[in-house]
Amino acid sequence: MVQPSIWNIREITVAATKAELQELCPIRDVLDRIGDRWSVLVLKELEGGTRRFSVLRRAIPDISQRMLAQTVRHLEADGLVSRTVYPTIPPRVDYALTELGRSFLVPLEGLVAWAEAHHATIKQARAQAATAMPGAPVTARPITVAAG
């Protein structure tokens, strides 16, 4: 069987399960992990070097302890983060980027730069959408009528 292109919607929509979709579309599989709310923030924090769990928690103050634990477990399972446990009392656990995790920082820097450069424009567009449609969610798209 020929591997379908990620852009071939017809072949991809035939798949019945999320696992099958992820198998057919590597981008979907990777983005499902790094596209969550916390993974990129954890990876960016680890860019500065090895961090203890408590340091990560303080660096990302709005993440719960449970969600941080889940996020680093997922990143470790994907090979982006390594976890080292030291036999001390209390146990000390350090997290660091793996080579694979460091390689992800290269494309991530482009995304970060783009977000910083366009954040004000995006916020302005959201505000305009919110005022154009009072009561509508900010993610709603205004209707544009084509001329002609």
mmCIF file of C-alpha atoms in Angstrom:
data_model
loop_
_atom_site.group_PDB
_atom_site.id
_atom_site.type_symbol
_atom_site.label_atom_id
_atom_site.label_comp_id
_atom_site.label_asym_id
_atom_site.label_seq_id
_atom_site.Cartn_x
_atom_site.Cartn_y
_atom_site.Cartn_z
ATOM 1 C CA MET A 1 0.000 0.000 0.000
ATOM 2 C CA VAL A 2 1.267 3.459 -0.875
ATOM 3 C CA GLN A 3 1.678 5.749 2.139
ATOM 4 C CA PRO A 4 -0.925 8.508 1.685
ATOM 5 C CA SER A 5 0.125 12.104 1.619
ATOM 6 C CA ILE A 6 -0.816 14.158 4.668
ATOM 7 C CA TRP A 7 -2.736 16.374 2.280
ATOM 8 C CA ASN A 8 -4.776 13.556 0.736
ATOM 9 C CA ILE A 9 -7.945 14.125 2.753
ATOM 10 C CA ARG A 10 -9.900 11.375 1.004
ATOM 11 C CA GLU A 11 -7.475 8.637 2.090
ATOM 12 C CA ILE A 12 -7.089 10.016 5.601
ATOM 13 C CA THR A 13 -10.816 10.354 6.296
ATOM 14 C CA VAL A 14 -11.328 6.675 5.436
ATOM 15 C CA ALA A 15 -9.418 5.708 8.602
ATOM 16 C CA ALA A 16 -11.739 4.849 11.459
ATOM 17 C CA THR A 17 -9.718 5.465 14.602
ATOM 18 C CA LYS A 18 -7.432 8.105 16.007
ATOM 19 C CA ALA A 19 -4.573 5.595 16.050
ATOM 20 C CA GLU A 20 -5.083 4.904 12.351
ATOM 21 C CA LEU A 21 -5.176 8.623 11.599
ATOM 22 C CA GLN A 22 -1.949 9.131 13.520
ATOM 23 C CA GLU A 23 -0.337 6.265 11.625
ATOM 24 C CA LEU A 24 -1.405 7.783 8.296
ATOM 25 C CA CYS A 25 -0.424 11.307 9.272
ATOM 26 C CA PRO A 26 2.844 11.813 11.181
ATOM 27 C CA ILE A 27 2.109 15.524 11.574
ATOM 28 C CA ARG A 28 -1.147 14.759 13.397
ATOM 29 C CA ASP A 29 0.664 12.276 15.647
ATOM 30 C CA VAL A 30 3.420 14.711 16.637
ATOM 31 C CA LEU A 31 1.159 17.751 16.926
ATOM 32 C CA ASP A 32 -1.230 15.855 19.177
ATOM 33 C CA ARG A 33 1.601 15.739 21.695
ATOM 34 C CA ILE A 34 3.442 19.029 21.300
ATOM 35 C CA GLY A 35 0.302 20.968 20.407
ATOM 36 C CA ASP A 36 -1.193 20.565 23.861
ATOM 37 C CA ARG A 37 -1.366 23.460 26.277
ATOM 38 C CA TRP A 38 1.822 22.717 28.250
ATOM 39 C CA SER A 39 4.397 20.712 26.276
ATOM 40 C CA VAL A 40 5.966 23.620 24.410
ATOM 41 C CA LEU A 41 6.264 25.632 27.638
ATOM 42 C CA VAL A 42 8.002 22.717 29.379
ATOM 43 C CA LEU A 43 10.350 22.200 26.424
ATOM 44 C CA LYS A 44 11.186 25.914 26.308
ATOM 45 C CA GLU A 45 11.938 25.905 30.051
ATOM 46 C CA LEU A 46 14.208 22.884 29.663
ATOM 47 C CA GLU A 47 16.066 24.705 26.890
ATOM 48 C CA GLY A 48 17.955 26.463 29.703
ATOM 49 C CA GLY A 49 19.252 23.145 31.061
ATOM 50 C CA THR A 50 18.327 20.450 33.525
ATOM 51 C CA ARG A 51 15.468 21.357 35.855
ATOM 52 C CA ARG A 52 13.966 19.773 38.932
ATOM 53 C CA PHE A 53 10.225 19.215 39.001
ATOM 54 C CA SER A 54 9.709 22.011 41.529
ATOM 55 C CA VAL A 55 11.659 24.453 39.348
ATOM 56 C CA LEU A 56 9.514 23.572 36.341
ATOM 57 C CA ARG A 57 6.414 24.070 38.473
ATOM 58 C CA ARG A 58 7.540 27.552 39.557
ATOM 59 C CA ALA A 59 8.576 28.501 36.011
ATOM 60 C CA ILE A 60 5.074 27.658 34.708
ATOM 61 C CA PRO A 61 2.926 28.912 37.591
ATOM 62 C CA ASP A 62 -0.487 28.220 36.043
ATOM 63 C CA ILE A 63 0.129 24.492 35.498
ATOM 64 C CA SER A 64 -1.104 22.097 38.169
ATOM 65 C CA GLN A 65 1.262 19.581 39.704
ATOM 66 C CA ARG A 66 -0.775 16.735 38.231
ATOM 67 C CA MET A 67 -0.749 18.232 34.710
ATOM 68 C CA LEU A 68 2.987 18.933 34.870
ATOM 69 C CA ALA A 69 3.644 15.331 35.920
ATOM 70 C CA GLN A 70 1.478 14.068 33.050
ATOM 71 C CA THR A 71 3.148 16.397 30.545
ATOM 72 C CA VAL A 72 6.716 15.408 31.445
ATOM 73 C CA ARG A 73 5.694 11.720 31.390
ATOM 74 C CA HIS A 74 4.343 12.125 27.862
ATOM 75 C CA LEU A 75 7.418 14.053 26.721
ATOM 76 C CA GLU A 76 9.620 11.350 28.239
ATOM 77 C CA ALA A 77 7.593 8.610 26.501
ATOM 78 C CA ASP A 78 8.107 10.426 23.181
ATOM 79 C CA GLY A 79 11.862 10.634 23.785
ATOM 80 C CA LEU A 80 11.979 14.440 24.022
ATOM 81 C CA VAL A 81 12.790 14.604 27.743
ATOM 82 C CA SER A 82 14.910 12.439 30.028
ATOM 83 C CA ARG A 83 14.105 11.849 33.685
ATOM 84 C CA THR A 84 16.771 11.108 36.280
ATOM 85 C CA VAL A 85 15.802 9.995 39.784
ATOM 86 C CA TYR A 86 18.388 10.341 42.574
ATOM 87 C CA PRO A 87 18.104 8.056 45.620
ATOM 88 C CA THR A 88 17.901 10.804 48.210
ATOM 89 C CA ILE A 89 15.353 11.637 50.869
ATOM 90 C CA PRO A 90 13.202 13.231 49.647
ATOM 91 C CA PRO A 91 13.784 11.816 46.143
ATOM 92 C CA ARG A 92 15.293 14.254 43.687
ATOM 93 C CA VAL A 93 14.073 14.091 40.100
ATOM 94 C CA ASP A 94 15.730 16.033 37.277
ATOM 95 C CA TYR A 95 14.389 16.582 33.780
ATOM 96 C CA ALA A 96 16.466 17.479 30.743
ATOM 97 C CA LEU A 97 16.070 17.628 26.988
ATOM 98 C CA THR A 98 17.312 14.651 25.022
ATOM 99 C CA GLU A 99 19.079 15.083 21.685
ATOM 100 C CA LEU A 100 15.691 14.638 20.030
ATOM 101 C CA GLY A 101 14.203 17.285 22.317
ATOM 102 C CA ARG A 102 17.035 19.701 21.512
ATOM 103 C CA SER A 103 16.505 19.085 17.800
ATOM 104 C CA PHE A 104 12.874 20.170 18.224
ATOM 105 C CA LEU A 105 14.018 23.560 19.528
ATOM 106 C CA VAL A 106 15.206 24.552 16.045
ATOM 107 C CA PRO A 107 11.749 24.607 14.397
ATOM 108 C CA LEU A 108 10.191 25.728 17.679
ATOM 109 C CA GLU A 109 12.281 28.917 17.615
ATOM 110 C CA GLY A 110 10.665 29.822 14.282
ATOM 111 C CA LEU A 111 7.205 29.353 15.785
ATOM 112 C CA VAL A 112 8.129 31.384 18.870
ATOM 113 C CA ALA A 113 9.520 34.201 16.715
ATOM 114 C CA TRP A 114 6.399 34.186 14.539
ATOM 115 C CA ALA A 115 4.114 34.254 17.598
ATOM 116 C CA GLU A 116 6.032 37.152 19.140
ATOM 117 C CA ALA A 117 6.025 39.096 15.865
ATOM 118 C CA HIS A 118 2.293 38.607 15.237
ATOM 119 C CA HIS A 119 0.779 38.414 18.724
ATOM 120 C CA ALA A 120 -0.468 42.017 18.727
ATOM 121 C CA THR A 121 -2.078 41.568 15.297
ATOM 122 C CA ILE A 122 -3.800 38.364 16.399
ATOM 123 C CA LYS A 123 -5.081 40.002 19.582
ATOM 124 C CA GLN A 124 -6.412 42.918 17.525
ATOM 125 C CA ALA A 125 -8.177 40.552 15.113
ATOM 126 C CA ARG A 126 -9.765 38.699 18.049
ATOM 127 C CA ALA A 127 -10.959 41.974 19.548
ATOM 128 C CA GLN A 128 -12.462 43.036 16.214
ATOM 129 C CA ALA A 129 -14.220 39.685 15.863
ATOM 130 C CA ALA A 130 -15.605 39.974 19.387
ATOM 131 C CA THR A 131 -17.007 43.482 18.759
ATOM 132 C CA ALA A 132 -18.374 42.555 15.321
ATOM 133 C CA MET A 133 -20.374 39.707 16.832
ATOM 134 C CA PRO A 134 -21.289 40.509 20.438
ATOM 135 C CA GLY A 135 -21.862 37.393 22.485
ATOM 136 C CA ALA A 136 -20.128 35.152 19.955
ATOM 137 C CA PRO A 137 -17.034 33.224 20.971
ATOM 138 C CA VAL A 138 -13.771 34.955 20.136
ATOM 139 C CA THR A 139 -12.890 32.094 17.788
ATOM 140 C CA ALA A 140 -15.949 32.764 15.596
ATOM 141 C CA ARG A 141 -15.144 33.830 12.049
ATOM 142 C CA PRO A 142 -16.827 36.860 10.509
ATOM 143 C CA ILE A 143 -18.748 36.182 7.298
ATOM 144 C CA THR A 144 -17.228 37.815 4.250
ATOM 145 C CA VAL A 145 -19.264 38.195 1.073
ATOM 146 C CA ALA A 146 -17.245 37.879 -2.101
ATOM 147 C CA ALA A 147 -17.617 40.719 -4.577
ATOM 148 C CA GLY A 148 -18.754 39.884 -8.027
#
